[in-house]
Each structure stands twice: as structure tokens, then as C-alpha cells.
Coordinates of C-alpha atoms and ligand atoms in Angstrom, one line a residue:
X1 CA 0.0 0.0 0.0
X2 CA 1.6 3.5 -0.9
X3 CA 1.5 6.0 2.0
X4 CA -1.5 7.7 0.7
X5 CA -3.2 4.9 0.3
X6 CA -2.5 4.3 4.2
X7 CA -3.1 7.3 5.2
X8 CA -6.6 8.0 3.5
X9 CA -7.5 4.6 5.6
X10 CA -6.1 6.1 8.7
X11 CA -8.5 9.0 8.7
X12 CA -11.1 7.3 6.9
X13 CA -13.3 5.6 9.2
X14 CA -13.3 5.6 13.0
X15 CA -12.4 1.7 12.7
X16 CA -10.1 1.6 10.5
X17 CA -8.0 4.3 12.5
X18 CA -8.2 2.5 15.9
X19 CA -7.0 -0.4 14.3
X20 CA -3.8 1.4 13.8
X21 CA -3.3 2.1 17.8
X22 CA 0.5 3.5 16.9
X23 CA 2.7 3.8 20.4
X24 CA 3.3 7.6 20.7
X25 CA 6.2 9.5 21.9
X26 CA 6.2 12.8 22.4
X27 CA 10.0 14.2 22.5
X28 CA 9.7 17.5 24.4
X29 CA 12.9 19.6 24.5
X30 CA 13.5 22.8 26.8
X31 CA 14.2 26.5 25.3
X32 CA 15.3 24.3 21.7
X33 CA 15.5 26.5 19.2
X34 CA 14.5 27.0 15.5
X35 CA 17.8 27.3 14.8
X36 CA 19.4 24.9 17.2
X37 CA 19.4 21.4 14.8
X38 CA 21.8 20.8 12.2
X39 CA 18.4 20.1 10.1
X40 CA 17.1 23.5 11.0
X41 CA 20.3 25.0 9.6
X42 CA 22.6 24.6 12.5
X43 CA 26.3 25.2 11.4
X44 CA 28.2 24.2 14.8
X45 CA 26.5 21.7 16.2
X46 CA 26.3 18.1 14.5
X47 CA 22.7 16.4 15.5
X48 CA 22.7 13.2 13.8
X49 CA 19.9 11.6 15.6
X50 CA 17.4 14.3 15.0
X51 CA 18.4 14.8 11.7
X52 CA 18.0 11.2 11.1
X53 CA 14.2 11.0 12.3
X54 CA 13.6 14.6 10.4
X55 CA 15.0 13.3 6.7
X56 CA 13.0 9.7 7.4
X57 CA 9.9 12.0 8.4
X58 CA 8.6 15.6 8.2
X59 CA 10.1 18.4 9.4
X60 CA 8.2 21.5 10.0
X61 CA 8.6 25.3 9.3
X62 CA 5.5 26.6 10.8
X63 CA 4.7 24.7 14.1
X64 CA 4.2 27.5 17.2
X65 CA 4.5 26.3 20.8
X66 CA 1.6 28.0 23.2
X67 CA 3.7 30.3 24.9
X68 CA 7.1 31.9 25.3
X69 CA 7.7 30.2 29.0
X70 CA 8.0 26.1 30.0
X71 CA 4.8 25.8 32.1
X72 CA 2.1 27.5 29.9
X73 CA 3.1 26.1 27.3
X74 CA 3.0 22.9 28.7
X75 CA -0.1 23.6 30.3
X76 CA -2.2 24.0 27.0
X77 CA -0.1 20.8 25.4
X78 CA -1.6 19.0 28.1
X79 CA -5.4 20.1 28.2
X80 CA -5.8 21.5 25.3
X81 CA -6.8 25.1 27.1
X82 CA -4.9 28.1 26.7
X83 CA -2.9 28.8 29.4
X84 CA -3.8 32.7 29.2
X85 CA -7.7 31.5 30.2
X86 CA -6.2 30.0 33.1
X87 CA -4.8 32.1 36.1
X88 CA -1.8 30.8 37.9
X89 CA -0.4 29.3 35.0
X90 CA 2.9 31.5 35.0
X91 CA 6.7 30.1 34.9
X92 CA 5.6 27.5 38.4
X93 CA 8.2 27.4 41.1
X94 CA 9.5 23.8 43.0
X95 CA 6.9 24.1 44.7
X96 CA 3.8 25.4 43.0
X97 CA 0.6 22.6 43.9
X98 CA -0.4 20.5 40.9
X99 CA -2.1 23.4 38.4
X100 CA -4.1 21.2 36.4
X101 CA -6.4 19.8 38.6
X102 CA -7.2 16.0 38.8
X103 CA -10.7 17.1 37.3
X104 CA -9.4 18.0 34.2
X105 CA -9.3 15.7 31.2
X106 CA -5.8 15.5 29.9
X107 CA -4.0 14.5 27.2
X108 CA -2.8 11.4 28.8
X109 CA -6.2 10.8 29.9
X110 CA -7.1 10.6 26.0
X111 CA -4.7 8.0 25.8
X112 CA -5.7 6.2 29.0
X113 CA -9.5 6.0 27.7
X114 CA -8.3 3.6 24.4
X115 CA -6.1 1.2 27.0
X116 CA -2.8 2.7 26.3
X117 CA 0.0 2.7 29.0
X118 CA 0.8 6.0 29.5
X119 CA 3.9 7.8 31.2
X120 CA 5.7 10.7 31.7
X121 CA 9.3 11.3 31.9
X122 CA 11.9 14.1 32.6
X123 CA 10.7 17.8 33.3
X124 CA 7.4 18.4 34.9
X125 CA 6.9 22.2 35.9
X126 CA 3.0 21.9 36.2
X127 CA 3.3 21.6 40.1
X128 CA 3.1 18.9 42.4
X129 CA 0.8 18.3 45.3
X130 CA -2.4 20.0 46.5
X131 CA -1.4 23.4 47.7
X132 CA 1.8 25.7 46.9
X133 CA 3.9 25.3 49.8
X134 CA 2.5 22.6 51.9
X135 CA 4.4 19.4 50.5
X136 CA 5.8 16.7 52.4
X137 CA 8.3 15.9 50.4
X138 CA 9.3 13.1 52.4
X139 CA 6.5 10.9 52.2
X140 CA 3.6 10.0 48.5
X141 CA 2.4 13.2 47.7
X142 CA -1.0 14.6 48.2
X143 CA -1.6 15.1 43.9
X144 CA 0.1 13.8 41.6
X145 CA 0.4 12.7 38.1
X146 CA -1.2 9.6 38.5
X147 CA -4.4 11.5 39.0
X148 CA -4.1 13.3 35.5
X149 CA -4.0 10.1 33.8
X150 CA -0.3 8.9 34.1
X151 CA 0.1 5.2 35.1
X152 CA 3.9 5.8 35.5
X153 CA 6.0 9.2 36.1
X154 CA 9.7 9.6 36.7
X155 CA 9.8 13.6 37.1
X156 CA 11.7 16.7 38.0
X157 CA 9.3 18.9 39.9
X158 CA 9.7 22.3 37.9
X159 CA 13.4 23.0 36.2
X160 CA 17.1 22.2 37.0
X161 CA 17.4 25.6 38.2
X162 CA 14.7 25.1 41.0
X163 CA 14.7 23.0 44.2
X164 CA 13.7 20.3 45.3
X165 CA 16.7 18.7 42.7
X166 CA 15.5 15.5 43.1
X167 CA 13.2 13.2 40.9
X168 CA 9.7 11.9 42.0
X169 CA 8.8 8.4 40.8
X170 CA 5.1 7.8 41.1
X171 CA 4.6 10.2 43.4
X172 CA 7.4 9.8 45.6
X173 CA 10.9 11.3 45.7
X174 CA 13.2 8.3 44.2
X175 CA 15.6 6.9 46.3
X176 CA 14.7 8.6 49.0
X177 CA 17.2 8.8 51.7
X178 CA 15.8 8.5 55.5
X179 CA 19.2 10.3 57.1
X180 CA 18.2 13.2 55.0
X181 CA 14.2 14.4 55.0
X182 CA 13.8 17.4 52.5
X183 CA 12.7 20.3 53.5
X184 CA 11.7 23.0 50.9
X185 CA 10.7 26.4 50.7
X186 CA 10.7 29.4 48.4
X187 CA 10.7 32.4 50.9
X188 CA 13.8 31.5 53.8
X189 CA 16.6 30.2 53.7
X190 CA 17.0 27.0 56.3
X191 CA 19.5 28.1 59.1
X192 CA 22.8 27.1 58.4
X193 CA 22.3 25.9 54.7
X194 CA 25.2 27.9 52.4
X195 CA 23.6 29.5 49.7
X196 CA 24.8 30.7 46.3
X197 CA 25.0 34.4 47.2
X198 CA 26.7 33.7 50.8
X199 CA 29.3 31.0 50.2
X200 CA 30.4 31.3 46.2
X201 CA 33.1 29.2 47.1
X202 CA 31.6 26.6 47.2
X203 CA 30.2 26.6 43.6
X204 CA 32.1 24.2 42.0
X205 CA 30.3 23.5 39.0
X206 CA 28.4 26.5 37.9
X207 CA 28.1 30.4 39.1
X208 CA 25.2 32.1 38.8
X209 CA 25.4 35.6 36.4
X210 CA 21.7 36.7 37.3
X211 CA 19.6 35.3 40.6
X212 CA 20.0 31.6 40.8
X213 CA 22.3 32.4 44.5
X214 CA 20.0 30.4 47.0
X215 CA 20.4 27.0 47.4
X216 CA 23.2 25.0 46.7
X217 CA 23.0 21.3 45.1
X218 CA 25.7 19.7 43.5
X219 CA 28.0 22.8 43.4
X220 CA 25.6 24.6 41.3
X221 CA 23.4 27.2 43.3
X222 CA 19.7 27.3 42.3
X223 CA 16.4 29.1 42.7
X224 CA 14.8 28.6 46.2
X225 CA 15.8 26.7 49.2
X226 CA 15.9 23.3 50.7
X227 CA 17.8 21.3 52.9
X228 CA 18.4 17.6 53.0
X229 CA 17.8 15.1 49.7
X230 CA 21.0 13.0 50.7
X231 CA 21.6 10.1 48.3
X232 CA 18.2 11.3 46.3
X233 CA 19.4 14.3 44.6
X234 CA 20.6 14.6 41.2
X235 CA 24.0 15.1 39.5
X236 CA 23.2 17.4 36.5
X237 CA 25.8 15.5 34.4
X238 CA 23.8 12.1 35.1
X239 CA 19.9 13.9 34.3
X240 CA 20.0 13.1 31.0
X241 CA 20.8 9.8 31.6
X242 CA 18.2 9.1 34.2
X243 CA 15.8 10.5 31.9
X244 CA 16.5 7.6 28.8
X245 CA 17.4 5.2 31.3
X246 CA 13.4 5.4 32.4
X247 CA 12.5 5.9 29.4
X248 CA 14.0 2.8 27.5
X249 CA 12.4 1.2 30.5
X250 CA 9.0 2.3 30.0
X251 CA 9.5 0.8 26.7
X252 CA 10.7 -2.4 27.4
X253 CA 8.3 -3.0 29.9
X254 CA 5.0 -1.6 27.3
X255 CA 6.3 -3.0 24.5
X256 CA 3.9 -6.0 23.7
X257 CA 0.6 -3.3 24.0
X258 CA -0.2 0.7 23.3
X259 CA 1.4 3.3 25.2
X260 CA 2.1 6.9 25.0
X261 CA 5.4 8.5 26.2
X262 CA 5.7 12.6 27.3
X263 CA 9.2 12.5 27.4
X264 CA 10.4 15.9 28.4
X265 CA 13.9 16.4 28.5
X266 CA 16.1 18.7 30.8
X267 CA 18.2 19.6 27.7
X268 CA 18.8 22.9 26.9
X269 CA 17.2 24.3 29.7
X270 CA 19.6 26.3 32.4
X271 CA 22.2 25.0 34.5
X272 CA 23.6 23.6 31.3
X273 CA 25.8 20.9 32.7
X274 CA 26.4 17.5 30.4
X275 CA 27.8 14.6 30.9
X276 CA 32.0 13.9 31.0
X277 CA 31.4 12.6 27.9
X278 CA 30.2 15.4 26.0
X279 CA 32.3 17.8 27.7
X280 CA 34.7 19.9 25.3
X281 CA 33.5 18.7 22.2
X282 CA 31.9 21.5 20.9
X283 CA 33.0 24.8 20.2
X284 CA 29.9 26.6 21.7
X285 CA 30.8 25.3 25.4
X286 CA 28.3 24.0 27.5
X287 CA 25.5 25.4 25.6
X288 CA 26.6 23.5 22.4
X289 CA 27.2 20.3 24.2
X290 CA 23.2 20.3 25.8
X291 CA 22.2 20.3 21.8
X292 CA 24.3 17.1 21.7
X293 CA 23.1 15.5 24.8
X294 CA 19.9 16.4 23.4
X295 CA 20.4 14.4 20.2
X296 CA 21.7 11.7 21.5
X297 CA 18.7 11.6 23.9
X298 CA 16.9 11.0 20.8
X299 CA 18.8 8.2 19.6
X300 CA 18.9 6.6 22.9
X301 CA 14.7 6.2 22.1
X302 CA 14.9 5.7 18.3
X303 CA 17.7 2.8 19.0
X304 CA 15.7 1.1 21.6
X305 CA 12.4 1.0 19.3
X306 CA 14.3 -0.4 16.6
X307 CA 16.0 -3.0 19.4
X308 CA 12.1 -3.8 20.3
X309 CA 10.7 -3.9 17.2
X310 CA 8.6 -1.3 17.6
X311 CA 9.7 1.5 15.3
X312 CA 7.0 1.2 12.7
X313 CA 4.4 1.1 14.7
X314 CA 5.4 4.2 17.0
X315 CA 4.4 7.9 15.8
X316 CA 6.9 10.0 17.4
X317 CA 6.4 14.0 17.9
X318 CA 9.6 15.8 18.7
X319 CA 9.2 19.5 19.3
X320 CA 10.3 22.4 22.3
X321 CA 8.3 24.0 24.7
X322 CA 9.6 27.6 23.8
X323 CA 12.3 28.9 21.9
X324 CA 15.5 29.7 22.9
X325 CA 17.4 32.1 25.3
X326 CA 21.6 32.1 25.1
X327 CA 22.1 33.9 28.6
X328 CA 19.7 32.8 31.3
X329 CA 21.0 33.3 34.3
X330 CA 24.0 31.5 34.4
X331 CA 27.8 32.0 33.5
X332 CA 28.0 29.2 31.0
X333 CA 29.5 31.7 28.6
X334 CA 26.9 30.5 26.1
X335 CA 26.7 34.1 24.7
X336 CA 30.7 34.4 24.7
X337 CA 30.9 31.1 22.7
X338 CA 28.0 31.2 19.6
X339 CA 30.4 31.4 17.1
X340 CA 27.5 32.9 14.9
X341 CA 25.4 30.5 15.8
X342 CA 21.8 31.9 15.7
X343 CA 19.8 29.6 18.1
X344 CA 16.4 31.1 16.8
X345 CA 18.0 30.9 13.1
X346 CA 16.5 34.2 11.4
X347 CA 13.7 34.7 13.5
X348 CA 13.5 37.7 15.6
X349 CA 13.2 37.4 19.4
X350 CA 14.0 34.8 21.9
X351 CA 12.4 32.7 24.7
X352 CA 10.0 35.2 26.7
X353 CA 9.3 37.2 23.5
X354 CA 5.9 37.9 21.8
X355 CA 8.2 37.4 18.0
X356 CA 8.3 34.2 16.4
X357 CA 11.6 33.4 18.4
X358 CA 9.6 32.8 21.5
X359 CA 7.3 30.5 19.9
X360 CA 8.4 29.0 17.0
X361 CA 9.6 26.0 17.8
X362 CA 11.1 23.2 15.8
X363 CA 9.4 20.1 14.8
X364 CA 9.7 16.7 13.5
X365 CA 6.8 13.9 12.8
X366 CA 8.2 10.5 12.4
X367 CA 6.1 7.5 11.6
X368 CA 7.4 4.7 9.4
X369 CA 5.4 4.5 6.3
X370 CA 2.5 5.9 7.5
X371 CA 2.7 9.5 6.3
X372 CA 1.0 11.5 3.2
X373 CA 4.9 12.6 2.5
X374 CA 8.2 12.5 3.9
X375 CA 10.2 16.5 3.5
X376 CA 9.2 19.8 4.8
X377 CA 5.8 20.6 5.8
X378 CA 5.1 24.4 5.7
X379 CA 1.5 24.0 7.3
X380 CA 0.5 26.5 10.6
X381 CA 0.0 24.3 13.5
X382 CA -0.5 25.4 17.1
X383 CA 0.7 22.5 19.8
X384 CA -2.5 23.4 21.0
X385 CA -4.4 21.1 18.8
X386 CA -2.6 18.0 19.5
X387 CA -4.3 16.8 21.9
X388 CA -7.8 16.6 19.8
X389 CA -5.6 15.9 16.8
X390 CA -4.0 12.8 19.0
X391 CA -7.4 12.0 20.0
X392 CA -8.6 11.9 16.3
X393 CA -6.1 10.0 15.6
X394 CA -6.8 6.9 18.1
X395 CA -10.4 7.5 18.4
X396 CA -11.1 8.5 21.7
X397 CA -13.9 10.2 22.8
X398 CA -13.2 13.1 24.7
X399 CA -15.5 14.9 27.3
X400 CA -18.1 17.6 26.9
X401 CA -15.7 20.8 28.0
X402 CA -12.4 19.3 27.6
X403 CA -9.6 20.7 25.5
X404 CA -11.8 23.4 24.6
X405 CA -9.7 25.3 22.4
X406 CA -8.0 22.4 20.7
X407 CA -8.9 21.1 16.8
X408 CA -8.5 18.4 15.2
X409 CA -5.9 18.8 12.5
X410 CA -4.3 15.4 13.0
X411 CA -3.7 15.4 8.7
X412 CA -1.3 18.3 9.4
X413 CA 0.9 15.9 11.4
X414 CA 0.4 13.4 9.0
X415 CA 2.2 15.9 6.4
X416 CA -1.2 17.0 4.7
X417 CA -1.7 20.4 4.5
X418 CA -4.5 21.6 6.8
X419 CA -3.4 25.0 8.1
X420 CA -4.8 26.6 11.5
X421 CA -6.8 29.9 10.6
X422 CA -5.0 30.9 12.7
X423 CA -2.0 30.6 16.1
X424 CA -2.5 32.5 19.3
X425 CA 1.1 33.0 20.6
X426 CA 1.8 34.3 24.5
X427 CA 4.7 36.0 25.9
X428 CA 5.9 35.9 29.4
X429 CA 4.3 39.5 30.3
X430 CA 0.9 37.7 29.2
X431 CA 0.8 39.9 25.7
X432 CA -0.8 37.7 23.1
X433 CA -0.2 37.4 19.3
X434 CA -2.6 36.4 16.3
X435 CA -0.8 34.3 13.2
X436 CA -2.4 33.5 10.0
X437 CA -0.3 32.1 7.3
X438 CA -0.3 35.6 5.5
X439 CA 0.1 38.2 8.7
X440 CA 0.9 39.0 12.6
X441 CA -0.6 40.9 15.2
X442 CA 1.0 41.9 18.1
X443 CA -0.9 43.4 20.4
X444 CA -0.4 46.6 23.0
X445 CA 1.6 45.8 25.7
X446 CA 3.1 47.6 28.7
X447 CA 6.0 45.7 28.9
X448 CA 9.5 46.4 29.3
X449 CA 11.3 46.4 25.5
X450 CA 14.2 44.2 27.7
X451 CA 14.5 41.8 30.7
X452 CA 16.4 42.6 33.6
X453 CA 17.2 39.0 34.2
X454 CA 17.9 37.7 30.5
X455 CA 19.5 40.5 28.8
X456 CA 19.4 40.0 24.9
X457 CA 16.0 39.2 24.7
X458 CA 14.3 41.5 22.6
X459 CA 10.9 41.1 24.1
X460 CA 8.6 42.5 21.3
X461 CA 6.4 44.5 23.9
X462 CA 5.2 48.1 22.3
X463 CA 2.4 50.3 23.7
X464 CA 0.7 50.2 19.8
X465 CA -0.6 47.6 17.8
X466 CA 1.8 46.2 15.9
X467 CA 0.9 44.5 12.5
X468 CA 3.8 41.9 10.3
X469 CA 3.8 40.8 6.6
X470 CA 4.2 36.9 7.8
X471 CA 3.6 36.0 3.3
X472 CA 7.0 37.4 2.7
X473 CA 8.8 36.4 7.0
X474 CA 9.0 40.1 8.0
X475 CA 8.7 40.5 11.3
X476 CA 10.9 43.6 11.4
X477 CA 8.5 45.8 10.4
X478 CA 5.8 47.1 11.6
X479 CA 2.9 47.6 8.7
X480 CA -0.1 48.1 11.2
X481 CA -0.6 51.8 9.9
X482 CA -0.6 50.7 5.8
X483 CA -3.2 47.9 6.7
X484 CA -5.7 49.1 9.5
X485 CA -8.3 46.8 7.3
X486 CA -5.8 43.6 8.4
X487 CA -4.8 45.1 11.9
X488 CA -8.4 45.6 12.7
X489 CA -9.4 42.3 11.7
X490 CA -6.9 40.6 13.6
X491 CA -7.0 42.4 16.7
X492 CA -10.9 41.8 16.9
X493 CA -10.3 38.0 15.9
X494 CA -7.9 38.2 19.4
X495 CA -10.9 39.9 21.1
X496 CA -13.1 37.5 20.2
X497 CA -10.9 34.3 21.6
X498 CA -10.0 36.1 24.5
X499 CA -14.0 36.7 25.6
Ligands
NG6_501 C1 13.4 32.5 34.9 C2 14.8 32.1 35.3 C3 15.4 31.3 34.1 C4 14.4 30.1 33.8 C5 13.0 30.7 33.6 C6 12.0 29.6 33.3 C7 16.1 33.7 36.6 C8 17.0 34.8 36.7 N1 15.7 33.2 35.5 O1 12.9 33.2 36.0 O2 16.6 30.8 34.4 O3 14.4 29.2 34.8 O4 12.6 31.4 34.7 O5 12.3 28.9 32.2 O6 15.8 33.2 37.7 S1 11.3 27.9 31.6 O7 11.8 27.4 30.3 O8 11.1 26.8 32.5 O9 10.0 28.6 31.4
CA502 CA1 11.3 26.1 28.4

């Protein structure tokens, strides 16, 4: 059968699509950038793996993450709700209680409703618990991610930047060590802990450059405080590891029935710190070397399905939750060490921004034989509609309410082209965007035009309306006052979502 042929079978009839039951893996990088693959155009950096799945599969040139920041944007991946409808849904500290609530039906909840296994691996930062604050971290927790539809979880509560550095397996912390309870919190210090901004000395691995000077784990201080963790907490060098170790696994273990995999790695997120074995071989430093541990993250997965026999029948989404930022709070000289590399490529803005930096995001579909074409998709899809598209895709029913603003557009993984009318983008101030295919609105914001804390992140934050020929890429300059037809339009499209 050719891959049309397939493919019109997939999304022919409900039965003939659940038939299919492909193993998914969703491969979620941190602050990856459009410009950070060697198949995006990355010219210091090799990325065999991920080039490998992209020129077996589709690569795409128009897929937009939800927002500018982790836990937003992983917020609406997971519930199909923009995170903007949703207060408390800002950049979540170590702490933060679970913010989508077990009443909500999630994406691994689609999954979980067709008899898939389902687990989640790596970064978390959608809080933990019931309440902000209130944690025992010492014993099962309160909420967790078994109660979003999860059968298995091997997590970092937010970000390797915030305590508690230590990862929660089911619920509870993993080899937890009774000589050492944890103790967390994000307003004191514990008396007699060193911190960052107190005792530099003893930061052997990593120095802060902006905040990031309160507790220390691992020589490497970090945002907030806690005290204990013992023989539980992590070595950064060793994350990535523990991350595919878990996740080849999860494999193993699910590999004679369905199952779907968010695997969310630490990668490129801040403190960059790599394994030994990827240390000095890459002329971008630290930075440079995450991109590697990245990819070979990747191949870690893709060699294990092909070792289980599963690589045919697994769909496998790799994408970032936001795009990328070079200095971010630590001195990794990342900025020192580019080497012209552009880690957005030529898009303008970074992570944080309302431009197409902070939400364009890399993206590869790989799914052996089972796509309308293999190349370069230039369709606009929103990660917003993947978890209806998903749904689509294995015929699950979902809820009256849930994922209320995702579509099904499941043919524009599949490499037909089925645009989005449109792509709402957010930026870490809470301005929104509008994208069609043909044009961009931006709209007022008070904003600061920089970031204290990230410098060289051009935050796209203007007190006017600000209007972008998208049909010809030029987000440079602003054409709102030659097309107040488009501009209105657009803006009152926004108005209309946002009601
Ligand atoms: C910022 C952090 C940054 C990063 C970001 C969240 C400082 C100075 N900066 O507040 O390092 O952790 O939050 O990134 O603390 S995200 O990708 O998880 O959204
Ligand atoms: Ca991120």
C-alpha cells in the first residue's frame, strides 16, 4: 500500500483508525531552538539523531508552541486550554501545587481512555501536590500525576534551576534517603544551609550571572531553598541519563501493548551541565554540548524501538516547549561562545518574546510508512491542537468541555496540509499574538522592551498595535498603519478568543 493509500485509511473511518493504535512518543525539548538542529540549519553543532528521524519523516517550518515560557506552554499541550484562560499558570516554582487539577481531562487521559500505558518522563513544571507550599516531600504526595491520567512518572518537579533537585517516581521522591528528610521552601533560607549568594566558594560547578544564589545542590546554586535530599538528589551530568534510562524502561516494559510517552527532557534548559562525555566537544561550550546530549537523547529512544521492534508502529512527535534564550541566568558563557550560531535561526526574538523566536519551535513527525509525504511541511499548527488531533487519531472520545480550544488537525501531522486559521502566541508579560499564514498581530503591551534578568531578549512589547507581513517572513517591520483593514481584523479575531 503507498502512504497515501494508508493514510486516507487512517482518517477514513473511526475503525479503521483504531485499528492502527500507533505507540506515541512525544519528545519535548526545553528553550530548543528553531535554529538549534543541524536540520534547521545549525552550522556548529552536528545532531545526527534528530536529523536522522527529520530526513526519514517531516520536518516543519510553521509549528508555534503556546507560549514563550515552560509551564504555559506545557499547560495547554496537556489540556488543550490556553494557558492565558487560566490564572496561575505562569513560569511555576519547585513548589507550585499541581495546576491542572485531577478534574481535568488530559491528554494522557485521551490515551488512558483507548487502554494505552501512558507515562511521563523528565521535566514536569505543572506543580506537584495539592497546595503551593504545603508538600511533604518526604512521604507520597498529596496530587500527583497519576491522577491526571499517568500510570507511570519519573519527574523533576519544575526545572534544573529550582529546588527540590531531586526526581519523583510515582509520586514519591526516588531513592529517597531517610538520614536526610527534604525540606523545601521558596521564601527563607534554612539556618545554616550555604547558599549561592553567601558561600560562592563553594560553587564548584556553575556560578550564577543573574539570581539563581539560594540553594546549593551539586556545586551549582539554584532558585529557592531546601535542605536535605541526601543520596536522592541529582547530578546534573547524570539527568539526561536518568531521563532515557526510564524511558527505555517504560519501553521495554510496554512493548507488547499501546502506550504513550511525554518525554520531556532537561536539555537545553539552564544550569547547562552535560555529561563527562560530552564535555569539550563542541565549540559553543556548555550550551553547544546540551544540543548534543539532546540528540543523542533521541537516539537513545529511536535505538531502543528499533531493538524492540517497535519503530514502525510508533508515531513519534519531537518538538520544544519555547524557543531559545543564550544567557539565562548563568555563566556558562553561552553568549561568549556562539560562534554565529543563531539559536532562533533568522527569526526575531528569543524565549520570553511575543516574535516568532519565542514560539516557534522546531518540529519533526516521524512515523514509518505511515505519512501522506516524507520533507518539509510548511502548514501552521498550534501545539495546542494536538491533543484533539491525538485523539482523532486513536479514536477517543473526549469529554463535553475538555480541550476546549484544541482542533483536530491530525492530517497536518500526518504531512497533509491543513493550516490553523490561525495561532495565538503568548509572551511571558501575558501579551498575546494572532498568526495567520499571511500576517501578525501583536498586540499593545506595557512591557519592558528588555529583561532585567535575560539581557538580549528583545521582548517585542510596544504600547501600539503592531501589524507583520508573515507572506513574505517580515517580522521587522511594523505595517499596522498601511493595513488598518488587516490590523483591525486581527486584533478583533484576538478579542473575540480572549471573551
Ligand atoms: C526565569 C529564570 C530562568 C528560567 C526561567 C524559566 C532567573 C534569573 N531566570 O525566572 O533561568 O528558569 O525562569 O524557564 O531566575 S522555563 O523554560 O522553565 O520557562
Ligand atoms: Ca522552556
Amino acid at each position: 500500500m503507498n502512504r497515501i493509500a494508508s493514510l486516507s485509511i487512517l482518517l477514513m473511518g473511526q475503525n479503521a483508525i483504531a485499528q492502527e493504535r500507533p505507540n506515541v512518543i512525544i519528545i519535548y525539548a526545553d528553550d530548543l531552538g528553531y535554529g538549534d538542529l543541524q536540520c534547521y540549519g545549525a552550522k556548529n553543532v552536528e545532531t545526527p539523531n534528530v536529523n536522522k528521524l527529520a530526513s526519514q519523516g517531516l520536518l516543519f517550518h510553521n509549528v508555534y508552541a503556546c507560549a514563550a515560557t515552560s509551564t504555559p506552554s506545557r499547560y495547554s499541550l496537556l489540556t488543550g486550554e490556553y494557558a492565558w484562560r487560566k490564572p496561575g499558570t505562569d513560569v511555576a516554582a519547585g513548589n507550585a501545587g499541581m495546576i491542572i487539577r485531577p478534574e481535568q481531562f488530559t491528554l494522557a487521559d485521551v490515551f488512558k481512555s483507548q487502554g494505552y500505558a501512558t507515562g511521563a518522563i523528565g521535566k514536569w513544571h505543572l506543580g506537584l501536590g495539592d497546595k503551593t507550599g504545603t508538600q511533604d516531600w518526604n512521604a507520597p504526595l498529596a496530587a500527583s500525576l497519576g491522577d491526571l491520567g499517568f500510570d507511570y512518572h519519573y519527574i523533576m518537579a519544575a526545572t534544573a534551576d529550582r529546588v527540590p533537585c531531586v526526581f519523583i517516581e510515582n509520586g514519591q521522591v526516588a531513592n529517597w534517603d531517610a538520614t536526610a528528610p527534604i525540606q523545601v521552601s521558596y521564601e527563607q533560607n534554612f539556618p545554616g544551609e550555604p547558599t549561592g549568594k553567601n558561600n560562592p566558594e563553594l560553587l564548584y560547578n556553575l556560578k550564577p550571572s543573574v539570581g539563581h544564589d539560594m540553594s546549593i545542590v551539586n556545586g551549582i546554586s539554584r532558585i529557592g531553598y531546601m535542605k536535605g535530599g541526601g543520596k536522592a538528589l541529582w547530578k546534573d551530568e547524570n539527568i539526561a541519563d536518568s531521563i532515557s534510562a526510564h524511558a527505555i524502561e517504560f519501553l521495554t516494559c510496554h512493548k507488547n501493548e499501546p502506550f504513550f510517552l511525554y518525554l520531556c527532557t532537561n536539555d537545553v534548559h539552564v544550569p547547562r551541565f552535560p555529561h563527562q562525555r560530552f564535555r569539550g566537544k563542541n565549540k559553543m561550550g556548555l550550551r553547544g554540548e546540551a544540543i548534543m546530549q539532546f540528540d543523542w537523547t533521541v537516539g537513545q529512544i529511536t535505538d531502543a524501538l528499533d531493538r524492540l521492534g517497535l519503530r514502525e508502529n510508533t508515531l513519534i512527535i519531537l518538538t520544544s516547549d519555547n524557543g531559545p534564550v543564550v544567557d539565562d541566568g548563568y555563566q556558562d558563557q553561552a553568549e561568549e561562545l556562539l560562534n554565529g550560531h543563531k539559536p532562533a535561526g533568522e527569526l526575531r526574538g528569543y524565549k520570553y518574546s511575543v516574535y516568532e523566536g519565542g514560539t516557534k519551535v522546531p518540529a519533526i513527525v516521524s512515523w514509518p510508512g505511515k505519512l501522506a509525504k516524507t520533507g518539509v511541511s510548511e502548514t501552521l499548527i498550534s501545539q495546542i491542537d494536538w491533543m484533539r488531533s491525538l485523539a482523532t487519531l486513536i479514536s477517543a472520545r473526549m469529554p463535553k468541555g475538555a480541550a476546549p480550544d484544541s482542533q483536530n488537525h491530525i492530517k497536518a501531522l500526518l504531512g497533509e496540509d491543513d493550516d490553523r486559521d490561525y495561532v495565538i502566541g503568548l509572551a511571558q508579560d501575558h501579551t498575546l499574538s494572532l498568526r495567520t499564514k499571511d500576517w501578525k498581530y501583536v498586540e499593545p503591551s506595557k512591557g519592558p522592551a528588555s529583561l532585567s534578568w535575560a539581557p538580549g531578549v528583545e521582548t517585542g512589547y510596544k504600547n501600539e498595535d503592531q501589524l507583520f507581513d508573515m507572506a513574505h517572513g517580515d517580522e521587522y517591520r511594523n505595517v499596522a498603519a498601511d493595513h488598518p483593514h488587516e490590523t483591525a481584523l486581527l486584533k478583533s479575531l484576538l478579542q473575540k478568543e480572549r471573551k
